[in-house]
Amino acid sequence: MRTVQSVATMAHDADNSLSAIVGLVEDTAMQVQSIATASEEQSAASSEINRTVEEVNRISGETAAAMREAASSVEALASQAETLRGLIDRLQREPAPASQAIQ
């Protein structure tokens, strides 16, 4: 009878141990699933960051090109202003024709 009781006790202990192991395995599986989900979210966020950085680079390039064009336009405008200033100076130095003199 002692042997049967001993075997029953060992079976009960084994059942308790297996239940504990199954609980730990389930907990581990849930943690692995959480890690996988977090990893997918991180990957999606990284992809979004990469797209945003590419967009910023594109906009930066467009801005640089526009600034070069603006600088060229400003230089051309400055040259035209200098030419106009020269024409005004020349006209101011030349005497007005007699027919246009104010009486």
PDB file of C-alpha atoms in Angstrom:
ATOM      1  CA  MET A   1       0.000   0.000   0.000  1.00  0.00           C
ATOM      2  CA  ARG A   2       2.886   2.241   0.696  1.00  0.00           C
ATOM      3  CA  THR A   3       4.169   1.821  -2.815  1.00  0.00           C
ATOM      4  CA  VAL A   4       0.800   2.737  -4.323  1.00  0.00           C
ATOM      5  CA  GLN A   5       0.590   5.775  -2.059  1.00  0.00           C
ATOM      6  CA  SER A   6       4.166   6.736  -2.948  1.00  0.00           C
ATOM      7  CA  VAL A   7       3.436   6.399  -6.664  1.00  0.00           C
ATOM      8  CA  ALA A   8       0.240   8.431  -6.256  1.00  0.00           C
ATOM      9  CA  THR A   9       2.171  11.146  -4.415  1.00  0.00           C
ATOM     10  CA  MET A  10       4.858  11.193  -7.121  1.00  0.00           C
ATOM     11  CA  ALA A  11       2.169  11.357  -9.821  1.00  0.00           C
ATOM     12  CA  HIS A  12       0.496  14.240  -8.034  1.00  0.00           C
ATOM     13  CA  ASP A  13       3.853  16.006  -7.625  1.00  0.00           C
ATOM     14  CA  ALA A  14       4.626  15.377 -11.310  1.00  0.00           C
ATOM     15  CA  ASP A  15       1.202  16.792 -12.252  1.00  0.00           C
ATOM     16  CA  ASN A  16       1.882  19.907 -10.157  1.00  0.00           C
ATOM     17  CA  SER A  17       5.341  20.283 -11.711  1.00  0.00           C
ATOM     18  CA  LEU A  18       3.969  19.842 -15.239  1.00  0.00           C
ATOM     19  CA  SER A  19       1.221  22.388 -14.525  1.00  0.00           C
ATOM     20  CA  ALA A  20       3.851  24.848 -13.326  1.00  0.00           C
ATOM     21  CA  ILE A  21       5.955  24.173 -16.448  1.00  0.00           C
ATOM     22  CA  VAL A  22       2.924  24.666 -18.716  1.00  0.00           C
ATOM     23  CA  GLY A  23       2.178  27.969 -16.956  1.00  0.00           C
ATOM     24  CA  LEU A  24       5.776  29.107 -17.438  1.00  0.00           C
ATOM     25  CA  VAL A  25       5.709  28.062 -21.101  1.00  0.00           C
ATOM     26  CA  GLU A  26       2.459  29.979 -21.644  1.00  0.00           C
ATOM     27  CA  ASP A  27       3.941  33.051 -19.942  1.00  0.00           C
ATOM     28  CA  THR A  28       7.069  32.741 -22.081  1.00  0.00           C
ATOM     29  CA  ALA A  29       4.971  32.378 -25.246  1.00  0.00           C
ATOM     30  CA  MET A  30       3.049  35.539 -24.359  1.00  0.00           C
ATOM     31  CA  GLN A  31       6.305  37.399 -23.740  1.00  0.00           C
ATOM     32  CA  VAL A  32       7.716  36.182 -27.063  1.00  0.00           C
ATOM     33  CA  GLN A  33       4.511  37.322 -28.791  1.00  0.00           C
ATOM     34  CA  SER A  34       4.791  40.726 -27.108  1.00  0.00           C
ATOM     35  CA  ILE A  35       8.409  41.015 -28.229  1.00  0.00           C
ATOM     36  CA  ALA A  36       7.448  40.056 -31.800  1.00  0.00           C
ATOM     37  CA  THR A  37       4.651  42.652 -31.825  1.00  0.00           C
ATOM     38  CA  ALA A  38       6.963  45.327 -30.437  1.00  0.00           C
ATOM     39  CA  SER A  39       9.579  44.396 -33.027  1.00  0.00           C
ATOM     40  CA  GLU A  40       7.031  44.765 -35.850  1.00  0.00           C
ATOM     41  CA  GLU A  41       5.947  48.142 -34.474  1.00  0.00           C
ATOM     42  CA  GLN A  42       9.561  49.259 -34.208  1.00  0.00           C
ATOM     43  CA  SER A  43      10.200  48.151 -37.781  1.00  0.00           C
ATOM     44  CA  ALA A  44       7.168  50.099 -38.993  1.00  0.00           C
ATOM     45  CA  ALA A  45       8.325  53.165 -37.050  1.00  0.00           C
ATOM     46  CA  SER A  46      11.826  52.836 -38.512  1.00  0.00           C
ATOM     47  CA  SER A  47      10.373  52.636 -42.013  1.00  0.00           C
ATOM     48  CA  GLU A  48       8.308  55.746 -41.366  1.00  0.00           C
ATOM     49  CA  ILE A  49      11.376  57.564 -40.028  1.00  0.00           C
ATOM     50  CA  ASN A  50      13.331  56.565 -43.142  1.00  0.00           C
ATOM     51  CA  ARG A  51      10.547  57.856 -45.406  1.00  0.00           C
ATOM     52  CA  THR A  52      10.445  61.104 -43.436  1.00  0.00           C
ATOM     53  CA  VAL A  53      14.225  61.537 -43.652  1.00  0.00           C
ATOM     54  CA  GLU A  54      14.073  60.924 -47.404  1.00  0.00           C
ATOM     55  CA  GLU A  55      11.304  63.535 -47.680  1.00  0.00           C
ATOM     56  CA  VAL A  56      13.354  66.032 -45.646  1.00  0.00           C
ATOM     57  CA  ASN A  57      16.357  65.371 -47.915  1.00  0.00           C
ATOM     58  CA  ARG A  58      14.199  65.927 -51.014  1.00  0.00           C
ATOM     59  CA  ILE A  59      12.767  69.158 -49.611  1.00  0.00           C
ATOM     60  CA  SER A  60      16.240  70.280 -48.583  1.00  0.00           C
ATOM     61  CA  GLY A  61      17.508  69.711 -52.120  1.00  0.00           C
ATOM     62  CA  GLU A  62      14.567  71.615 -53.583  1.00  0.00           C
ATOM     63  CA  THR A  63      15.144  74.452 -51.128  1.00  0.00           C
ATOM     64  CA  ALA A  64      18.834  74.614 -51.996  1.00  0.00           C
ATOM     65  CA  ALA A  65      18.008  74.749 -55.714  1.00  0.00           C
ATOM     66  CA  ALA A  66      15.408  77.472 -55.120  1.00  0.00           C
ATOM     67  CA  MET A  67      17.901  79.457 -53.031  1.00  0.00           C
ATOM     68  CA  ARG A  68      20.523  79.215 -55.794  1.00  0.00           C
ATOM     69  CA  GLU A  69      17.931  80.452 -58.279  1.00  0.00           C
ATOM     70  CA  ALA A  70      16.909  83.261 -55.919  1.00  0.00           C
ATOM     71  CA  ALA A  71      20.548  84.277 -55.432  1.00  0.00           C
ATOM     72  CA  SER A  72      21.017  84.366 -59.198  1.00  0.00           C
ATOM     73  CA  SER A  73      17.893  86.502 -59.561  1.00  0.00           C
ATOM     74  CA  VAL A  74      19.104  88.877 -56.848  1.00  0.00           C
ATOM     75  CA  GLU A  75      22.463  89.206 -58.608  1.00  0.00           C
ATOM     76  CA  ALA A  76      20.707  89.958 -61.904  1.00  0.00           C
ATOM     77  CA  LEU A  77      18.449  92.501 -60.191  1.00  0.00           C
ATOM     78  CA  ALA A  78      21.463  94.146 -58.522  1.00  0.00           C
ATOM     79  CA  SER A  79      23.176  94.374 -61.913  1.00  0.00           C
ATOM     80  CA  GLN A  80      20.075  95.934 -63.469  1.00  0.00           C
ATOM     81  CA  ALA A  81      19.802  98.387 -60.558  1.00  0.00           C
ATOM     82  CA  GLU A  82      23.447  99.381 -61.052  1.00  0.00           C
ATOM     83  CA  THR A  83      22.834  99.907 -64.774  1.00  0.00           C
ATOM     84  CA  LEU A  84      19.754 101.995 -63.983  1.00  0.00           C
ATOM     85  CA  ARG A  85      21.720 104.012 -61.429  1.00  0.00           C
ATOM     86  CA  GLY A  86      24.357 104.703 -64.074  1.00  0.00           C
ATOM     87  CA  LEU A  87      21.713 105.841 -66.559  1.00  0.00           C
ATOM     88  CA  ILE A  88      20.109 108.136 -63.973  1.00  0.00           C
ATOM     89  CA  ASP A  89      23.498 109.612 -63.047  1.00  0.00           C
ATOM     90  CA  ARG A  90      24.262 110.221 -66.715  1.00  0.00           C
ATOM     91  CA  LEU A  91      20.897 111.845 -67.327  1.00  0.00           C
ATOM     92  CA  GLN A  92      21.329 114.061 -64.269  1.00  0.00           C
ATOM     93  CA  ARG A  93      24.760 115.229 -65.465  1.00  0.00           C
ATOM     94  CA  GLU A  94      23.632 116.025 -69.019  1.00  0.00           C
ATOM     95  CA  PRO A  95      21.955 119.408 -69.494  1.00  0.00           C
ATOM     96  CA  ALA A  96      18.347 119.322 -70.531  1.00  0.00           C
ATOM     97  CA  PRO A  97      17.610 120.437 -74.096  1.00  0.00           C
ATOM     98  CA  ALA A  98      16.498 124.087 -74.371  1.00  0.00           C
ATOM     99  CA  SER A  99      13.055 123.115 -75.620  1.00  0.00           C
ATOM    100  CA  GLN A 100      12.401 121.250 -72.344  1.00  0.00           C
ATOM    101  CA  ALA A 101      13.650 124.017 -70.039  1.00  0.00           C
ATOM    102  CA  ILE A 102      11.126 125.204 -67.489  1.00  0.00           C
ATOM    103  CA  GLN A 103      10.247 128.893 -67.711  1.00  0.00           C
TER     104      GLN A 103
END
